[in-house]
Amino acid sequence: MADLSVKFAGVQSPNPFWLASAPPTNTGDQIMRAFDAGWGGAVWKTLGEPIVNVSSRYSTVDFNGQRVMGLNNIELITDRPLAVNLREITEVKKRYPKNALIVSLMVESKREKWHEIVRAAEGAGADGLELNFGCPHGMSERGMGSAVGQVPDYTCQITEWVKEVAKTPVIVKLTPNVTDVVYPARAAKKGGADAVSLINTINSVTGVDLDTFTPRPDVGGRSAHGGYCGPAVKPIALNMISSIAKDPEVRIPISGIGGIATWRDAAEFILLGCTSVQVCTAVMHYGFRIVEDMIDGLSNYLDEKGFRSVNDLIGRSLPSVTKWEELDLNYKIVARVDQQKCIGCGVCYVACTDGAHQSIAARAEHGRTHVEIIEETCVGCNLCSLVCPVEGCISMVRDDTGRPPLTWKQYQEDPSAHKHLGPHNAH
Amino acid sequence: MESRSNPFSELKPPLALDAALAEASRCLFCFDAPCTRACPTHIDVPAFIKKIATGNLRGSARTILEANVLGASCARVCPTEVLCEGACVMNDLHAKPIKIGQLQRHATDWAMAHGVRPFSAGPKQPGKVAILGAGPSGLACAAELTRLGIEAVIFEAGKQGGGLNTSGVAEYKMTPEFALREVSWLVEAGVQIKTGVRVGSDLTLEELEAQFDRVFVGVGLGRIGKLGIPGDDLDGVVDAIDFIAELKLERAQAKVGRRVAVIGGGNTSIDCVTQAERLGAEEVYLIYRRGPEEMPAYRHEVELARASGCRFIYLAQPVRILGRGKVEAIELARMRLGAPDASGRRRPEPVGGDNQILDVDMVISSTGQKPRSELLELLEPKGIKLDRGRVAVDERTMRTSNPSYYAGGDCVSGGKEVVNAVAEGKLAARSIAADLRHLWK
Ligand SMILES: Cc1cc2nc3c(=O)[nH]c(=O)nc-3n(C[C@H](O)[C@H](O)[C@H](O)COP(=O)(O)OP(=O)(O)OC[C@H]3O[C@@H](n4cnc5c(N)ncnc54)[C@H](O)[C@@H]3O)c2cc1C
Ligand SMILES: Cc1cc2nc3c(=O)[nH]c(=O)nc-3n(C[C@H](O)[C@H](O)[C@H](O)COP(=O)(O)O)c2cc1C
Ligand code: SF4
């Protein structure tokens, strides 16, 4: 059995699965039940100045009859008294000494305020601190959350203040609502952060009620933009994480967040450079119990691949992540249809004809649609195989062009290399 | 024994909104879709399903009703297993086919409940058409003509419209109340029906010809008739069509025996079996002179009968019904299959030896509906060719050998499905319209 334990910026955790700072980590009771279910760590719901919330607070994007492809919220930080949260933190840490207990913080951009809250959280027993520079709604209007995360100088400044007094590792939670997330990550590093976590939620309006004309969620006939999370945001999170992981200036541990629901999602985040992962929406949807399969699945996967520890997985996909200009222009694949498996739905035909490169022929044969790939013009875009509803029916196969590898960069440096390009590079 | 609340309740209840959305989302949206090809009225199935998925139920119903104005009843009564759903590519994926019938019902039910018209009458064109019979073929023909602006009047012998949709199809698929509601829906949109007029006796063909430019014959088929064996007039021997009509339209009077023999192997026989069982019969036998392979009833229907506890007696031919005044038993001769006959099925022939005596107190004859010979006899002198008791037509136009007469539905096909009758009525209407346009231009 592979070893699932990780050490994240000095914080020990029995596995890489943590609860993100959000409603599932609102109370000590929830976190203790989560630890009982198997979660390795938790980031306490953000502590700060007293706030009040509105109702309603959430809205979703559903897809093809499936609920919660994306979740949007306009909730603020914790609405429970600071003293109660601190008391419960102490109790949880006492009862669950082996689990990672991180406390999320957000206060006004004043040095003393930050010092005060850092001392309070550490005094209560936190194993580490997470600075919430990401909340994109409500708190940002008051100069906190993403208002800090969007300005690298502020990020650096507040991180420095925190580091002046912090005794435990400091994680800076980044907002995705920026043009290039690498800059705030560098600023956090510069300010002394021990790690970063990302992503917080993305600015969003999930939809508009077509009868009342009010966007969702509806708060008495009005609505404000919220923060988007859940399965829909995973690709955005993965991209941001890999760009930080590749950056030679950052080089600190990453806790990955955004749309993680299964061990597969988690493995992908880890492969792209995360040491731990955090989950919010999936737990809000299905409860703490989902961690059972996350642990079991990741463990089986590591065993099957012959890895002894999660650490062997961290960042393993990063070498293959490059810039476009480093890709081989002469690598060529074409689509191939397994006629035995084809059910004749014709979906690939319309997709290629109307939406790609007119490289599939269709005809009615014995009352069903028969499709054939026109290999001469197929550019190997993948579209047909992506829309095909049958597993393994359309595969993309290597078409050896016999041409030497040639990247755009090389081509730019030596335009005479043009003669090495093939017809599939047209279009 | 626990009593069932309503033994005739629907086998396929309506889909809840969420279930319909989830089901609609499963549709692959095939190109040149096989379901559309398989539907005799060629409803654009992927298009109407996509519209359900987007919440455009009005548009979805329109897509259905433009192709098939009886889309609401077809959604309930069509043997989708052998039509659209049978053709669904999901079957090849070893997945359940899309529930096309139930989705069609979802959209059309919504339309009926929200005051959507099944069609709108077009601007008036010259020409008048008389339609014989308010069954599915006649209704579809009338609706299409009205849509095209041509005046059409249906003459219906019975008290009410709908034909076998009202009096024939199994109760657990559709109630007469619903069939009649659909008829009213069509009437509200402009279909004209004169009930209680039997053409041939109440109104002659000559009188019709004097008032109308074209005639559409959609009279369907008649009763089953006598079995033609000794004892077939005993009390307790009933005609399947009468048995079902009574059960549907006069439930309070409907009677069923304790031990019932249904003679015949078609879908109507299966309906008799399942409904006799639902009425409370203790033993139901289906007696068929060929074997299970030759039985014309659909497999999925046979399974329903099997599930209801029916006992199938194959290769058996009734030779006599026994009883003093009323049915007490039926005598069956044993058969075997010989050489193929004209229909290509192997002909049953007696084996000889002992006959079987089966104690029953009711015999339902269900050996196939007979043509409406009383009307056909009047059509022949008009130059309308018949073919083995069916009205012969040009399949591309539904025109008979008399250019003023068109025909469709069971009286042409010898007995198919509601959806075929609708397709033929619609096709005839379009041919008539083209025909009349030509005349008046
Ligand atoms: C028991 C039974 C169950 C069935 N179940 C199904 C099913 O589940 N699904 C399915 O798709 N199909 C089913 N069918 C078949 C379907 O009902 C018929 O194919 C369809 O109704 C044929 O329509 P039609 O318009 O040709 O004739 P009909 O429905 O028979 O209508 C003919 C109409 O013409 C009227 N008429 C007759 N003579 C005259 C006259 N001289 N003047 C004026 N009016 C006249 C009749 O009163 C009747 O209303 C079933 C049939 C039977 C018998
Ligand atoms: C209702 C709700 C409240 C949240 N509150 C906080 C918060 O107080 N502090 C914080 O750092 N992130 C907060 N988040 C963001 C989550 O911690 C997490 O970054 C985000 O939801 C992405 O992860 P997911 O896709 O697994 O949900 C909140 C998210 C939701 C849905
Ligand atoms: S890979 Fe792209 S271009 Fe080639 S057949 Fe498929 S859809 Fe068309």
mmCIF file with all atom_site columns, N, CA and C and ligand atoms in Angstrom, chain A residues 335 352 356-357 359-360 373 378-384 396, ligand 3:
data_model
loop_
_atom_site.group_PDB
_atom_site.id
_atom_site.type_symbol
_atom_site.label_atom_id
_atom_site.label_alt_id
_atom_site.label_comp_id
_atom_site.label_asym_id
_atom_site.label_entity_id
_atom_site.label_seq_id
_atom_site.pdbx_PDB_ins_code
_atom_site.Cartn_x
_atom_site.Cartn_y
_atom_site.Cartn_z
_atom_site.occupancy
_atom_site.B_iso_or_equiv
_atom_site.pdbx_formal_charge
_atom_site.auth_seq_id
_atom_site.auth_comp_id
_atom_site.auth_asym_id
_atom_site.auth_atom_id
_atom_site.pdbx_PDB_model_num
ATOM   1  N  N   . ALA A 1 335 ? -7.879  10.633 -37.808 1.00 0.00 ? 335 ALA A N   1
ATOM   2  C  CA  . ALA A 1 335 ? -8.979  9.898  -37.184 1.00 0.00 ? 335 ALA A CA  1
ATOM   3  C  C   . ALA A 1 335 ? -9.173  8.557  -37.867 1.00 0.00 ? 335 ALA A C   1
ATOM   4  N  N   . CYS A 1 352 ? -17.681 17.408 -38.018 1.00 0.00 ? 352 CYS A N   1
ATOM   5  C  CA  . CYS A 1 352 ? -16.547 17.690 -38.911 1.00 0.00 ? 352 CYS A CA  1
ATOM   6  C  C   . CYS A 1 352 ? -16.974 18.551 -40.092 1.00 0.00 ? 352 CYS A C   1
ATOM   7  N  N   . ALA A 1 356 ? -15.573 21.565 -38.418 1.00 0.00 ? 356 ALA A N   1
ATOM   8  C  CA  . ALA A 1 356 ? -14.131 21.332 -38.502 1.00 0.00 ? 356 ALA A CA  1
ATOM   9  C  C   . ALA A 1 356 ? -13.681 21.389 -39.964 1.00 0.00 ? 356 ALA A C   1
ATOM   10 N  N   . HIS A 1 357 ? -13.231 20.269 -40.496 1.00 0.00 ? 357 HIS A N   1
ATOM   11 C  CA  . HIS A 1 357 ? -12.514 20.348 -41.763 1.00 0.00 ? 357 HIS A CA  1
ATOM   12 C  C   . HIS A 1 357 ? -13.076 19.493 -42.884 1.00 0.00 ? 357 HIS A C   1
ATOM   13 N  N   . SER A 1 359 ? -13.927 16.483 -43.380 1.00 0.00 ? 359 SER A N   1
ATOM   14 C  CA  . SER A 1 359 ? -13.116 15.309 -43.682 1.00 0.00 ? 359 SER A CA  1
ATOM   15 C  C   . SER A 1 359 ? -13.800 14.001 -43.323 1.00 0.00 ? 359 SER A C   1
ATOM   16 N  N   . ILE A 1 360 ? -15.136 14.032 -43.216 1.00 0.00 ? 360 ILE A N   1
ATOM   17 C  CA  . ILE A 1 360 ? -15.859 12.779 -42.997 1.00 0.00 ? 360 ILE A CA  1
ATOM   18 C  C   . ILE A 1 360 ? -16.948 12.678 -44.054 1.00 0.00 ? 360 ILE A C   1
ATOM   19 N  N   . ILE A 1 373 ? -13.661 8.339  -42.822 1.00 0.00 ? 373 ILE A N   1
ATOM   20 C  CA  . ILE A 1 373 ? -12.743 9.465  -42.685 1.00 0.00 ? 373 ILE A CA  1
ATOM   21 C  C   . ILE A 1 373 ? -12.031 9.695  -44.024 1.00 0.00 ? 373 ILE A C   1
ATOM   22 N  N   . CYS A 1 378 ? -7.965  15.184 -43.398 1.00 0.00 ? 378 CYS A N   1
ATOM   23 C  CA  . CYS A 1 378 ? -8.093  15.207 -41.941 1.00 0.00 ? 378 CYS A CA  1
ATOM   24 C  C   . CYS A 1 378 ? -6.869  15.896 -41.333 1.00 0.00 ? 378 CYS A C   1
ATOM   25 N  N   . VAL A 1 379 ? -7.113  16.883 -40.463 1.00 0.00 ? 379 VAL A N   1
ATOM   26 C  CA  . VAL A 1 379 ? -5.989  17.602 -39.856 1.00 0.00 ? 379 VAL A CA  1
ATOM   27 C  C   . VAL A 1 379 ? -5.642  17.049 -38.471 1.00 0.00 ? 379 VAL A C   1
ATOM   28 N  N   . GLY A 1 380 ? -6.379  16.034 -38.039 1.00 0.00 ? 380 GLY A N   1
ATOM   29 C  CA  . GLY A 1 380 ? -6.079  15.446 -36.732 1.00 0.00 ? 380 GLY A CA  1
ATOM   30 C  C   . GLY A 1 380 ? -6.448  16.353 -35.578 1.00 0.00 ? 380 GLY A C   1
ATOM   31 N  N   . CYS A 1 381 ? -7.610  16.992 -35.677 1.00 0.00 ? 381 CYS A N   1
ATOM   32 C  CA  . CYS A 1 381 ? -7.990  17.955 -34.634 1.00 0.00 ? 381 CYS A CA  1
ATOM   33 C  C   . CYS A 1 381 ? -8.596  17.290 -33.405 1.00 0.00 ? 381 CYS A C   1
ATOM   34 N  N   . ASN A 1 382 ? -9.036  16.040 -33.494 1.00 0.00 ? 382 ASN A N   1
ATOM   35 C  CA  . ASN A 1 382 ? -9.662  15.280 -32.400 1.00 0.00 ? 382 ASN A CA  1
ATOM   36 C  C   . ASN A 1 382 ? -11.176 15.457 -32.309 1.00 0.00 ? 382 ASN A C   1
ATOM   37 N  N   . LEU A 1 383 ? -11.760 16.458 -32.965 1.00 0.00 ? 383 LEU A N   1
ATOM   38 C  CA  . LEU A 1 383 ? -13.164 16.787 -32.704 1.00 0.00 ? 383 LEU A CA  1
ATOM   39 C  C   . LEU A 1 383 ? -14.083 15.574 -32.836 1.00 0.00 ? 383 LEU A C   1
ATOM   40 N  N   . CYS A 1 384 ? -13.951 14.821 -33.929 1.00 0.00 ? 384 CYS A N   1
ATOM   41 C  CA  . CYS A 1 384 ? -14.854 13.692 -34.132 1.00 0.00 ? 384 CYS A CA  1
ATOM   42 C  C   . CYS A 1 384 ? -14.758 12.693 -32.986 1.00 0.00 ? 384 CYS A C   1
ATOM   43 N  N   . MET A 1 396 ? -7.563  8.249  -32.653 1.00 0.00 ? 396 MET A N   1
ATOM   44 C  CA  . MET A 1 396 ? -6.661  9.117  -33.395 1.00 0.00 ? 396 MET A CA  1
ATOM   45 C  C   . MET A 1 396 ? -5.354  8.344  -33.518 1.00 0.00 ? 396 MET A C   1
HETATM 46 S  S1  . SF4 C 2 .   ? -9.903  14.660 -36.612 1.00 0.00 ? 3   SF4 C S1  1
HETATM 47 FE FE1 . SF4 C 2 .   ? -10.916 16.641 -37.030 1.00 0.00 ? 3   SF4 C FE1 1
HETATM 48 S  S2  . SF4 C 2 .   ? -10.494 16.966 -39.249 1.00 0.00 ? 3   SF4 C S2  1
HETATM 49 FE FE2 . SF4 C 2 .   ? -10.027 14.796 -38.859 1.00 0.00 ? 3   SF4 C FE2 1
HETATM 50 S  S3  . SF4 C 2 .   ? -11.956 13.737 -39.363 1.00 0.00 ? 3   SF4 C S3  1
HETATM 51 FE FE3 . SF4 C 2 .   ? -12.023 14.145 -37.138 1.00 0.00 ? 3   SF4 C FE3 1
HETATM 52 S  S4  . SF4 C 2 .   ? -13.123 16.112 -36.968 1.00 0.00 ? 3   SF4 C S4  1
HETATM 53 FE FE4 . SF4 C 2 .   ? -12.491 15.929 -39.126 1.00 0.00 ? 3   SF4 C FE4 1
#
